[in-house]
Coordinates of C-alpha atoms in Angstrom, one line a residue:
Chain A
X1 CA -35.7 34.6 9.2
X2 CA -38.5 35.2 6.4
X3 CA -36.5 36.3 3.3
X4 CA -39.3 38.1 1.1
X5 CA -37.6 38.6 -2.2
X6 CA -37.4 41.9 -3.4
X7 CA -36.3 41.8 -7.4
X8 CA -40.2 41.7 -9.0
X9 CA -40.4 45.2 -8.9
X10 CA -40.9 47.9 -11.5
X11 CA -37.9 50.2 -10.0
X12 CA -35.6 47.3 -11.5
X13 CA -35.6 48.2 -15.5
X14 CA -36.6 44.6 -17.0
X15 CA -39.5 44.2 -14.7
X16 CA -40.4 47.8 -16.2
X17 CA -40.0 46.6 -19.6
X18 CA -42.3 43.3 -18.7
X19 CA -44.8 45.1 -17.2
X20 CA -45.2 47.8 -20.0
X21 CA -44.8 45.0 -22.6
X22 CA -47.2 42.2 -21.0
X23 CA -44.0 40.0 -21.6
X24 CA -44.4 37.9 -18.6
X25 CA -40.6 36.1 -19.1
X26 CA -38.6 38.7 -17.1
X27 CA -41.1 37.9 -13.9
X28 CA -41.0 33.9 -14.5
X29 CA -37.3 34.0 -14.6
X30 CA -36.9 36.4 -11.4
X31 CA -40.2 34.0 -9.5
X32 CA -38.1 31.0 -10.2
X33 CA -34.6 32.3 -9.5
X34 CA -35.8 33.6 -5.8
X35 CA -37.7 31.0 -5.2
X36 CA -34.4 28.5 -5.9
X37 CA -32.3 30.8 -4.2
X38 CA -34.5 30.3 -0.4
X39 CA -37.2 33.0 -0.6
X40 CA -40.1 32.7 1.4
X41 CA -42.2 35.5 -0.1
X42 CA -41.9 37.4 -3.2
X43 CA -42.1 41.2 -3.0
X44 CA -44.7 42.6 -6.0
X45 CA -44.2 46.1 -7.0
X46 CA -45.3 47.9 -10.2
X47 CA -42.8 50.7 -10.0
X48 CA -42.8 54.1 -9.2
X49 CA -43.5 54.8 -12.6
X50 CA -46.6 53.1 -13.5
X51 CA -49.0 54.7 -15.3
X52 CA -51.9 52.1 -14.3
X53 CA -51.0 50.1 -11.0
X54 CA -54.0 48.5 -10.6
X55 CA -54.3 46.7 -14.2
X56 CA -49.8 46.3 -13.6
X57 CA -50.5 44.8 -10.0
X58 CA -53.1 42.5 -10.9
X59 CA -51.1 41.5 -13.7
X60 CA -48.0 40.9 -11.9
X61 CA -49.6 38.8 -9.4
X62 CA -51.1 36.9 -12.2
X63 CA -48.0 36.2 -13.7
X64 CA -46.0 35.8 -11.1
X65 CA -48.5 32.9 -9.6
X66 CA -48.0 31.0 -13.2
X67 CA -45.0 29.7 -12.1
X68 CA -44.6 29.4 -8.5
X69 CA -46.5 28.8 -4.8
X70 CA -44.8 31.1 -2.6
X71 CA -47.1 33.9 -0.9
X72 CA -46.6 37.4 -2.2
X73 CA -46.2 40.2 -0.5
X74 CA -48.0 43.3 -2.3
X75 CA -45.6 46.5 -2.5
X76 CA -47.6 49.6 -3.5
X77 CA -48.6 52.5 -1.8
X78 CA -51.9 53.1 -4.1
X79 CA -54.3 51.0 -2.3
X80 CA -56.5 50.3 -4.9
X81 CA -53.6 48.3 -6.7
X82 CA -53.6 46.5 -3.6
X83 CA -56.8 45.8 -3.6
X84 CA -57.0 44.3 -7.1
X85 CA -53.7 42.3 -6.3
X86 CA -55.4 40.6 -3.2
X87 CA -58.3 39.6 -5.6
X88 CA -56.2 37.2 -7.5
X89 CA -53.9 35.8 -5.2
X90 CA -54.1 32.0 -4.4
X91 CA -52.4 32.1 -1.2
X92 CA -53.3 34.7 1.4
X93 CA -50.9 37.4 0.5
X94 CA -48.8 40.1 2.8
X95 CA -50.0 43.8 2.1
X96 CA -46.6 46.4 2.0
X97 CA -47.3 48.8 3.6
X98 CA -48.9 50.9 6.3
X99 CA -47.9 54.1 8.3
X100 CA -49.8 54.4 11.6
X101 CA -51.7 57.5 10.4
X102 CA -55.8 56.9 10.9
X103 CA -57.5 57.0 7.3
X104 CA -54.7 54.7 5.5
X105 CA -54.4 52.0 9.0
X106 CA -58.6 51.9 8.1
X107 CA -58.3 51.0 4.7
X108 CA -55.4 48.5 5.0
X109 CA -56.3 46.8 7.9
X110 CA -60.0 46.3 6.8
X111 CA -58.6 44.8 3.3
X112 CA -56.5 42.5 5.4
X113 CA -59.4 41.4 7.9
X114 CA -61.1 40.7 4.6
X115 CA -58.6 38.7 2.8
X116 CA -57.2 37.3 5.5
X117 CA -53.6 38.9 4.8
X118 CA -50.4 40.1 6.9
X119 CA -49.5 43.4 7.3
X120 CA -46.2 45.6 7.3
X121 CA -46.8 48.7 9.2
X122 CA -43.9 51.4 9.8
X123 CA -42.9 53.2 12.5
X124 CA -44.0 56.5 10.6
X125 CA -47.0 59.1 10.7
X126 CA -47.6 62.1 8.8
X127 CA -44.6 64.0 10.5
X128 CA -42.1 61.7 8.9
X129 CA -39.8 58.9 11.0
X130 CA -39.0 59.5 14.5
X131 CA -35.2 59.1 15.2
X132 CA -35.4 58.0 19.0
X133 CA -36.9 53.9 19.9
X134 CA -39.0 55.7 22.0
X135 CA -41.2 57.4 19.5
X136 CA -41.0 54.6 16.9
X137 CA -42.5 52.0 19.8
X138 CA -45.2 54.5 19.7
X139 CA -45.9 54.7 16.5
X140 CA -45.6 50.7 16.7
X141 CA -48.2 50.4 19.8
X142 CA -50.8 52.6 17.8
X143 CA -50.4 49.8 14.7
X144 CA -51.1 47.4 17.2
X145 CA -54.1 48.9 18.6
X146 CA -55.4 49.3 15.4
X147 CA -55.4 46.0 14.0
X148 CA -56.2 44.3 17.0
X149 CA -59.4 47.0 16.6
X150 CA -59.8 45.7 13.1
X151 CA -59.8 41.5 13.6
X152 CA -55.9 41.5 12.6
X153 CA -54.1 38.7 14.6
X154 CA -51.1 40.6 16.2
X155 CA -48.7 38.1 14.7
X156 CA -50.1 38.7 11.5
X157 CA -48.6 42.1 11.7
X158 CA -45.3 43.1 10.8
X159 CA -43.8 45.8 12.1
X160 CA -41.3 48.1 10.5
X161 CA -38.9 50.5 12.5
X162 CA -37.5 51.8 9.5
X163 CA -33.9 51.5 8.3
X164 CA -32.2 54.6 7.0
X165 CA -28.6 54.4 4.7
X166 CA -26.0 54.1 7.5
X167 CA -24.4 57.5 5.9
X168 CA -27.4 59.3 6.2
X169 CA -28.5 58.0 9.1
X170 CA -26.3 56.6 11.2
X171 CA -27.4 57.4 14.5
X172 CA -30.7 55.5 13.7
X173 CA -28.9 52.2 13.3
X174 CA -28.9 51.6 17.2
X175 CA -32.6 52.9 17.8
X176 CA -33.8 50.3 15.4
X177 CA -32.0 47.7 17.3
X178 CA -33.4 49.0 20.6
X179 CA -37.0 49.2 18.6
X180 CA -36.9 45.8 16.7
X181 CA -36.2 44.4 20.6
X182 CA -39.0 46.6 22.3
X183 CA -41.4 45.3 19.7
X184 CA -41.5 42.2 21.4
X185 CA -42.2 43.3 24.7
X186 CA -45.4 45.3 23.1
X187 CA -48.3 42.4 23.7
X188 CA -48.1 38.3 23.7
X189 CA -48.0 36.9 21.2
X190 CA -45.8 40.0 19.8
X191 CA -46.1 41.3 16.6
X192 CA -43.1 40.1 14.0
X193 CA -40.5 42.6 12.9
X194 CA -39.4 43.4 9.3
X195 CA -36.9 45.5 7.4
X196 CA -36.2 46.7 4.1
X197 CA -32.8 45.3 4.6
X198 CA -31.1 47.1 1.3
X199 CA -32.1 50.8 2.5
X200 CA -29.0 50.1 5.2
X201 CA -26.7 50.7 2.0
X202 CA -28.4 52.7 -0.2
X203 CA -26.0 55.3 -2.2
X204 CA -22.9 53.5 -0.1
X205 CA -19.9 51.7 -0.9
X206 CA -19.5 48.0 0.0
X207 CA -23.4 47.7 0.1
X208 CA -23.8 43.7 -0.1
X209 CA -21.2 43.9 3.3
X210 CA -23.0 46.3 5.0
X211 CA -26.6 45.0 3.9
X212 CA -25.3 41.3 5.4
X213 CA -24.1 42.7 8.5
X214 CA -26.8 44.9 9.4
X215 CA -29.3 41.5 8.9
X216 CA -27.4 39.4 11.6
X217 CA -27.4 41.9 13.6
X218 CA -31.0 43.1 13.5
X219 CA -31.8 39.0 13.7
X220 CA -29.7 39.2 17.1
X221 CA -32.3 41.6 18.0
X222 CA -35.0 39.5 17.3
X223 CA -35.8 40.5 13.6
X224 CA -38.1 37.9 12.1
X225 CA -38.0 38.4 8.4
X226 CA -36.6 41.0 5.5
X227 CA -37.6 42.3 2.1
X228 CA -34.2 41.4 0.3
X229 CA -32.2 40.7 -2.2
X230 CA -32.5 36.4 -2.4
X231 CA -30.4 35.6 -4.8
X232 CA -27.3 37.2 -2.7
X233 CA -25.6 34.3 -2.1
X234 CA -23.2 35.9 0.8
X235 CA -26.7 37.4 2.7
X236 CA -28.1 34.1 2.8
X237 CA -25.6 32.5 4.0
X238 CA -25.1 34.7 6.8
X239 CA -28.6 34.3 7.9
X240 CA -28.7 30.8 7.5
X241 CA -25.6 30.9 10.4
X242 CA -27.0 33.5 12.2
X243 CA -30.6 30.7 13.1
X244 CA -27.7 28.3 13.5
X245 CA -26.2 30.5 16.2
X246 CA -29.9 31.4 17.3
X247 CA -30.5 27.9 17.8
X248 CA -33.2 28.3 15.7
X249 CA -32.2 25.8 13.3
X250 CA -30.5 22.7 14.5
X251 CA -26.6 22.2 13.1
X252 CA -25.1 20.5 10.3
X253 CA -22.8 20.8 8.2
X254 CA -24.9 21.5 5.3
X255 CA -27.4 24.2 7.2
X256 CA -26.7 26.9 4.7
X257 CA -28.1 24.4 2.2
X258 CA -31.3 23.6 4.5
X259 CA -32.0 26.7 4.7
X260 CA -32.2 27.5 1.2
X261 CA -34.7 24.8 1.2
X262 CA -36.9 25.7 4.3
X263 CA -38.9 27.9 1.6
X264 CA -40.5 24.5 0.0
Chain B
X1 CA -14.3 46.3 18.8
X2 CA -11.0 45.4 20.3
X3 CA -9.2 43.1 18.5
X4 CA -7.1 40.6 20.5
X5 CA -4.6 38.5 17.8
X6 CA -4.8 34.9 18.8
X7 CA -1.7 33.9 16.7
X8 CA 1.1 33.9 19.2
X9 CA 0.0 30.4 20.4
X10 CA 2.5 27.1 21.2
X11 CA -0.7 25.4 20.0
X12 CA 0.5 26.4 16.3
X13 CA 3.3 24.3 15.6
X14 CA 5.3 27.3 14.1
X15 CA 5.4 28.9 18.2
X16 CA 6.1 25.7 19.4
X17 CA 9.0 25.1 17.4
X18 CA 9.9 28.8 17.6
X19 CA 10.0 28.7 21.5
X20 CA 11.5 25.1 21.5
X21 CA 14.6 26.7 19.5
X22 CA 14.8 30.0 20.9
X23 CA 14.2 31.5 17.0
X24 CA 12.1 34.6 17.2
X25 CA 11.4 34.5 13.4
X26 CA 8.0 33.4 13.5
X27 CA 6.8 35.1 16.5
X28 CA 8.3 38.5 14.9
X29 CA 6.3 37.9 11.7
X30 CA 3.2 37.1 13.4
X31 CA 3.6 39.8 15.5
X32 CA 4.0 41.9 12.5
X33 CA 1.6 40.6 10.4
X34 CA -1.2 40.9 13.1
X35 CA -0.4 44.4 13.7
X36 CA -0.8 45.2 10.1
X37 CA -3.8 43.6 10.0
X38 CA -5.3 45.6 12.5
X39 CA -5.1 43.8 16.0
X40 CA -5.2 46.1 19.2
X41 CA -3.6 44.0 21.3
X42 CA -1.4 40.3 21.1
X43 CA -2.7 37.3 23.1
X44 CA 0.4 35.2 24.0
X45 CA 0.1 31.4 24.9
X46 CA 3.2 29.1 25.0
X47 CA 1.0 26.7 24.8
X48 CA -0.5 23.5 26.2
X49 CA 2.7 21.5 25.8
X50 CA 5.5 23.5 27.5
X51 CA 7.6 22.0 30.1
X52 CA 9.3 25.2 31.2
X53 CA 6.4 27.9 30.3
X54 CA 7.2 30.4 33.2
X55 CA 10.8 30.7 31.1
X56 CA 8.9 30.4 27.6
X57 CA 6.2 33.2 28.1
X58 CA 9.2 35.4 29.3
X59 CA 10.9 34.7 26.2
X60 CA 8.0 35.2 24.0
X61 CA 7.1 38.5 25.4
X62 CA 10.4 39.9 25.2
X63 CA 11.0 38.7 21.4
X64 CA 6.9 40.1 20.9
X65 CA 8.4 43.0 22.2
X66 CA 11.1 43.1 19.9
X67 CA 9.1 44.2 16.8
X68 CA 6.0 46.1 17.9
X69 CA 4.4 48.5 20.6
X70 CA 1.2 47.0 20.8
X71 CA -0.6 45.8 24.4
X72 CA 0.1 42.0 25.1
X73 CA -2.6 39.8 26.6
X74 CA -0.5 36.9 28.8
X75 CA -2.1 33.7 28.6
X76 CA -2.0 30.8 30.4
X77 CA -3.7 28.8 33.3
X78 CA 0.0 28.9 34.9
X79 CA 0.1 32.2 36.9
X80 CA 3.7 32.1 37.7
X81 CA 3.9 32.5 33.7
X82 CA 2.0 35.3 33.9
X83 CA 4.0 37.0 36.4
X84 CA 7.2 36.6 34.8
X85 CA 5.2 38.3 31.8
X86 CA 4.5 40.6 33.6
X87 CA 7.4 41.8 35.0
X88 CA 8.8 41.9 31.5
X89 CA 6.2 43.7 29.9
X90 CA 7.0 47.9 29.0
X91 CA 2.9 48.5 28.5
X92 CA 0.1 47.5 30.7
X93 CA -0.9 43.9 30.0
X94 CA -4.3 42.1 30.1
X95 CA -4.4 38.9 32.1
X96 CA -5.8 35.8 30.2
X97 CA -8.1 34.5 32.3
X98 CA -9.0 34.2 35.6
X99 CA -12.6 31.9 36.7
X100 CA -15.0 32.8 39.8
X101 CA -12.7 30.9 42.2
X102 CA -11.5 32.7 45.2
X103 CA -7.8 30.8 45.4
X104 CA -7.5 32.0 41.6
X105 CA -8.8 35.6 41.8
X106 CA -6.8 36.3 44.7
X107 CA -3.7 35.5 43.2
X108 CA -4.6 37.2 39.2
X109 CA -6.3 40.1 40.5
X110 CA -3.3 41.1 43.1
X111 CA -1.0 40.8 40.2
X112 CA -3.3 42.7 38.4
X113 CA -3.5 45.4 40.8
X114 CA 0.2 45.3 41.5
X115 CA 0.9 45.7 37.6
X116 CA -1.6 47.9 36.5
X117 CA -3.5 45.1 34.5
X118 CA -6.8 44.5 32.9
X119 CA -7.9 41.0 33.7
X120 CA -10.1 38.3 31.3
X121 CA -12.9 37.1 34.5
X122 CA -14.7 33.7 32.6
X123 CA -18.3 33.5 33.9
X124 CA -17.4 29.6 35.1
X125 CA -16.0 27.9 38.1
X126 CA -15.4 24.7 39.9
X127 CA -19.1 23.4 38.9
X128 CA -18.2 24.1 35.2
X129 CA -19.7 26.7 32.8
X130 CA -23.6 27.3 33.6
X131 CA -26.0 27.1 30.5
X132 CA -28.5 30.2 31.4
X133 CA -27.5 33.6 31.1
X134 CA -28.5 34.6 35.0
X135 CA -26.1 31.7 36.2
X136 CA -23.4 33.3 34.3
X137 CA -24.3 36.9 35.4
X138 CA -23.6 35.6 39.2
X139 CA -20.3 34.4 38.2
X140 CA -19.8 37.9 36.7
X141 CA -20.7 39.8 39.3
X142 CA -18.5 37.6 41.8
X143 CA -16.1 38.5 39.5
X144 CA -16.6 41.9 39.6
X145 CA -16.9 42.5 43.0
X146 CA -13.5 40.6 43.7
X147 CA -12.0 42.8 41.3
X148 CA -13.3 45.8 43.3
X149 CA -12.1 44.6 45.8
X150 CA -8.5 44.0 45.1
X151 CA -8.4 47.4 43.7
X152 CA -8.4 46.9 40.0
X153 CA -10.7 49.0 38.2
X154 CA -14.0 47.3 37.1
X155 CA -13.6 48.9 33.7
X156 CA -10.4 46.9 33.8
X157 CA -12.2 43.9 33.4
X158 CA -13.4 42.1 31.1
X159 CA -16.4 39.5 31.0
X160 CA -15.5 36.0 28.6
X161 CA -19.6 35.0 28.8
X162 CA -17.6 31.8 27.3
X163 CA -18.7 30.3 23.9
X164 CA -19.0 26.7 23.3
X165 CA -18.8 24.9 19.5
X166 CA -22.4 25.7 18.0
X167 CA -22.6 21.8 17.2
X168 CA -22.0 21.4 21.0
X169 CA -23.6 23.3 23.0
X170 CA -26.1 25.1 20.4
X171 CA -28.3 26.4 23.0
X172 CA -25.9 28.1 24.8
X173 CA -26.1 30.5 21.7
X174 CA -28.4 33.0 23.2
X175 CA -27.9 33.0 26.3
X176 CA -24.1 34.3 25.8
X177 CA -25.7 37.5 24.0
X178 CA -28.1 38.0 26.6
X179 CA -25.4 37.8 28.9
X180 CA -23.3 40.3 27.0
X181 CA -26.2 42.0 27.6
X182 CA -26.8 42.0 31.2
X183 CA -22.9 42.2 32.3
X184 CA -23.8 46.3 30.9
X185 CA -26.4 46.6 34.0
X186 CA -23.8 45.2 36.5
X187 CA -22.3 48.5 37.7
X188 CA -21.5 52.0 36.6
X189 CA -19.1 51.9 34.7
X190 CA -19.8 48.5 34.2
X191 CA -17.3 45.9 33.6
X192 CA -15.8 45.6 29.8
X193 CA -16.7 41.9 27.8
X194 CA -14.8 39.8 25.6
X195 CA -14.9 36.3 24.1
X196 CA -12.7 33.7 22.3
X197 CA -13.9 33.6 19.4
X198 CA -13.2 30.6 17.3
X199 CA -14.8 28.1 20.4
X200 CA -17.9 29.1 18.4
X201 CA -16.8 27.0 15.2
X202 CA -14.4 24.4 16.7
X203 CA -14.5 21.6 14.8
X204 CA -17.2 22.5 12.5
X205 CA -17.4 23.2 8.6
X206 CA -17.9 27.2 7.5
X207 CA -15.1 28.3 9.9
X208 CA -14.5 31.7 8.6
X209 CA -18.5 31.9 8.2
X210 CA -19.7 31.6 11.6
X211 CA -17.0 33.2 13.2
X212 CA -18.0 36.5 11.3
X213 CA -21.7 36.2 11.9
X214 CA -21.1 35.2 15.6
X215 CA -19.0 38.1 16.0
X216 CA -21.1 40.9 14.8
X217 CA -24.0 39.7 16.4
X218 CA -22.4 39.2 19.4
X219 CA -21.4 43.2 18.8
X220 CA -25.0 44.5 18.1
X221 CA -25.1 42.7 22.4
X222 CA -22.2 45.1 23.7
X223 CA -19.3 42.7 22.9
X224 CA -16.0 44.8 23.2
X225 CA -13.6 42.6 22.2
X226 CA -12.6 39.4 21.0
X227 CA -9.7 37.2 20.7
X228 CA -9.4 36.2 17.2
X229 CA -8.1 35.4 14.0
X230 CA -6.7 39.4 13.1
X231 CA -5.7 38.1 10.1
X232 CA -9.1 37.3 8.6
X233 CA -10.1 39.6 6.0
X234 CA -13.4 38.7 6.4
X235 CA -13.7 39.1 9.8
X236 CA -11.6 42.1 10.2
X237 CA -14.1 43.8 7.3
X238 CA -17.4 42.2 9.1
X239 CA -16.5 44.0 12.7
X240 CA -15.3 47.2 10.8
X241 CA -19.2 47.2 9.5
X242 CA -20.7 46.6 12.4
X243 CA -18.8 49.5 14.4
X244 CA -20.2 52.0 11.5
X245 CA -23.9 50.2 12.2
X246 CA -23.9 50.6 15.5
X247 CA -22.7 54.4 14.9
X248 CA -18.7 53.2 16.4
X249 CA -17.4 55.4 13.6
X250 CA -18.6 57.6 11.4
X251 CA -18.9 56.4 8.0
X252 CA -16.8 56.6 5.4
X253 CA -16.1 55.1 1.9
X254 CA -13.1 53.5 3.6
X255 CA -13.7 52.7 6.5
X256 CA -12.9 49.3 6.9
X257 CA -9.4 50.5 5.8
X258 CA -9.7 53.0 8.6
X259 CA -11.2 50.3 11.1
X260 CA -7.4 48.7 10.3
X261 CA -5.3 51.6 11.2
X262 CA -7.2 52.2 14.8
X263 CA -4.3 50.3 16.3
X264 CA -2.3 52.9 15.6

């Protein structure tokens, strides 16, 4: 599974701080721990409090490139941030994210033809997120379509059938099972799968047990990658034994090890 | 999930020296301690070394007995064993195990039917265990239509997809779950499934580890029970998240606490 790192974000206080300080040591130390820890992407996000996400994304990304090679994955919903955060990135990057409503899939998808990146799109329109499979394979087919329409690969996409906190939500935990599944029936090649694994346990007890199990499961459901907490040592090794018992890694005795390493 | 407590076993050397001197200590405090720890029901084995085990499973059930009310799952490849069990159980038992071979299902699912007993069917027989999942499906439903046939209720029986040691038979892997999968289309109601669950990590490093991981994904397939290691923390805490995932139980702060009392 593709672990995209989730702790360079502007929700979390110190990358705040960075950002509104243009101190760039809070993001080098969290690039670097990640990237040590087995992430394969890392997750850029100015915060929902950021008075100027274009001139904070770019920054970021900047910054964030000083000290490692990994591809990031650009976390914003103002587009134009995106936008300038594509601009500088060595690598092509993953944009975060879409909902399959018409204007926004246009803008996104045309950046991405552009700039050669990936895609997360959610199982969402304007009328919020469906509870049922059914409707959220919908919403995924239209994302589909529509970057297929605009010269996406469909493996470049990444589709997102939304997790809610399991007590909040609880009867959506089996429908995204039964949608991260159905996904994969949608075209050949498929699209990929993705999750922002930590909404499972958001405002819940016992949330790095409940964020760990939720993963393996989703991953025997054919989940290909999660925006995640790295550096939670427990989580990675449970998906490291989860591709063991996928037979997607070959065994031995030092897989969780390997795995941590696949990133490099 | 249905917790089967694997610890009543001659193949611990506590059982076999416990049966060997007709001292019930340790099989009372496994019992116990199993209970406590939130198994639904008590596998017992005399083990593979017993020279008398139609006499040693009669003794062990009885002294099982003794110290708790909880369902006993007799198991042996000896069938007159399990008959004495049997006849000396006070609840319904589970049979533990019968392959797709005629001789043998004749003979476990009479009993069965006779005693009012759920039965473990393994998805093998003379040829071996099969490697795909639609080999093992025909040995299911060969299973379940003997069942069906002998009267015994095809919700009183439970699939064992059978596991093998990840380092072993890796591949086999996914096609258990996607026969844990299929065994749910069989019939309506279709039969139950269970597995044994430390085969997965036999004689591998991590233990504990893959166990866990292997039983909650094995969970977000349909698995309905397992026999295992009840006294794992770990485990016990793993399942108890999974059954709030998948929407088993409705959350609350303590439910893995609550997951432990079920038994009762």
């Amino acid at each position: 599974m593709i672990i995209i790192g989730e702790r360079i974000n502007g929700m979390f206080r110190d990358i705040a701080q960075a950002i509104k300080d243009r101190d760039p040591s809070a993001v080098h130390e969290w690039a670097r721990k990640q990237e040590e820890a087995g992430a394969h992407y890392l997750d850029i996000n100015v915060g929902p409090g950021s008075t100027e996400p274009v001139e904070a994304m770019k920054w970021l990304v900047e910054n964030t490139q000083e000290v490692t090679d990994l591809p990031l994955c650009l976390d914003s919903t103002k587009y134009d941030a995106i936008e300038a955060g594509l601009q500088v990135c060595k690598k092509p990057a993953m944009i975060n994210s879409v909902p399959a409503e018409m204007p926004k899939m246009e803008r996104v998808f045309s950046m991405a033809a552009e700039h050669d990146a990936e895609v997360i799109g959610l199982a969402m329109n304007e009328e919020g997120i469906p509870k049922d499979s059914e409707s959220r394979i919908a919403l995924a087919m239209e994302l589909v379509a529509t970057a297929d329409a605009f010269g996406v690969p469909t493996d470049s996409l990444y589709i997102d059938p939304l997790v809610l906190p399991c007590n909040v939500g609880q009867d959506h935990g089996p429908e995204v099972f039964e949608t991260l599944r159905q996904v994969k029936m949608l075209s050949d090649p498929p699209p990929k799968t993705t999750v922002g694994l930590s909404n499972i346990s958001q405002g819940v007890k016992n949330r790095e047990l409940i964020n760990r199990v939720f993963a393996v499961m989703a991953m025997a459901n054919g989940l290909d990658s999660a925006i995640a907490d790295a550096c939670d040592d427990e989580l990675m090794e449970s998906v490291a034994t989860a591709r063991i018992i996928l037979n997607m890694d070959i065994y031995c005795d030092s897989f969780v090890d390997v795995f941590r390493k696949s990133n490099r």
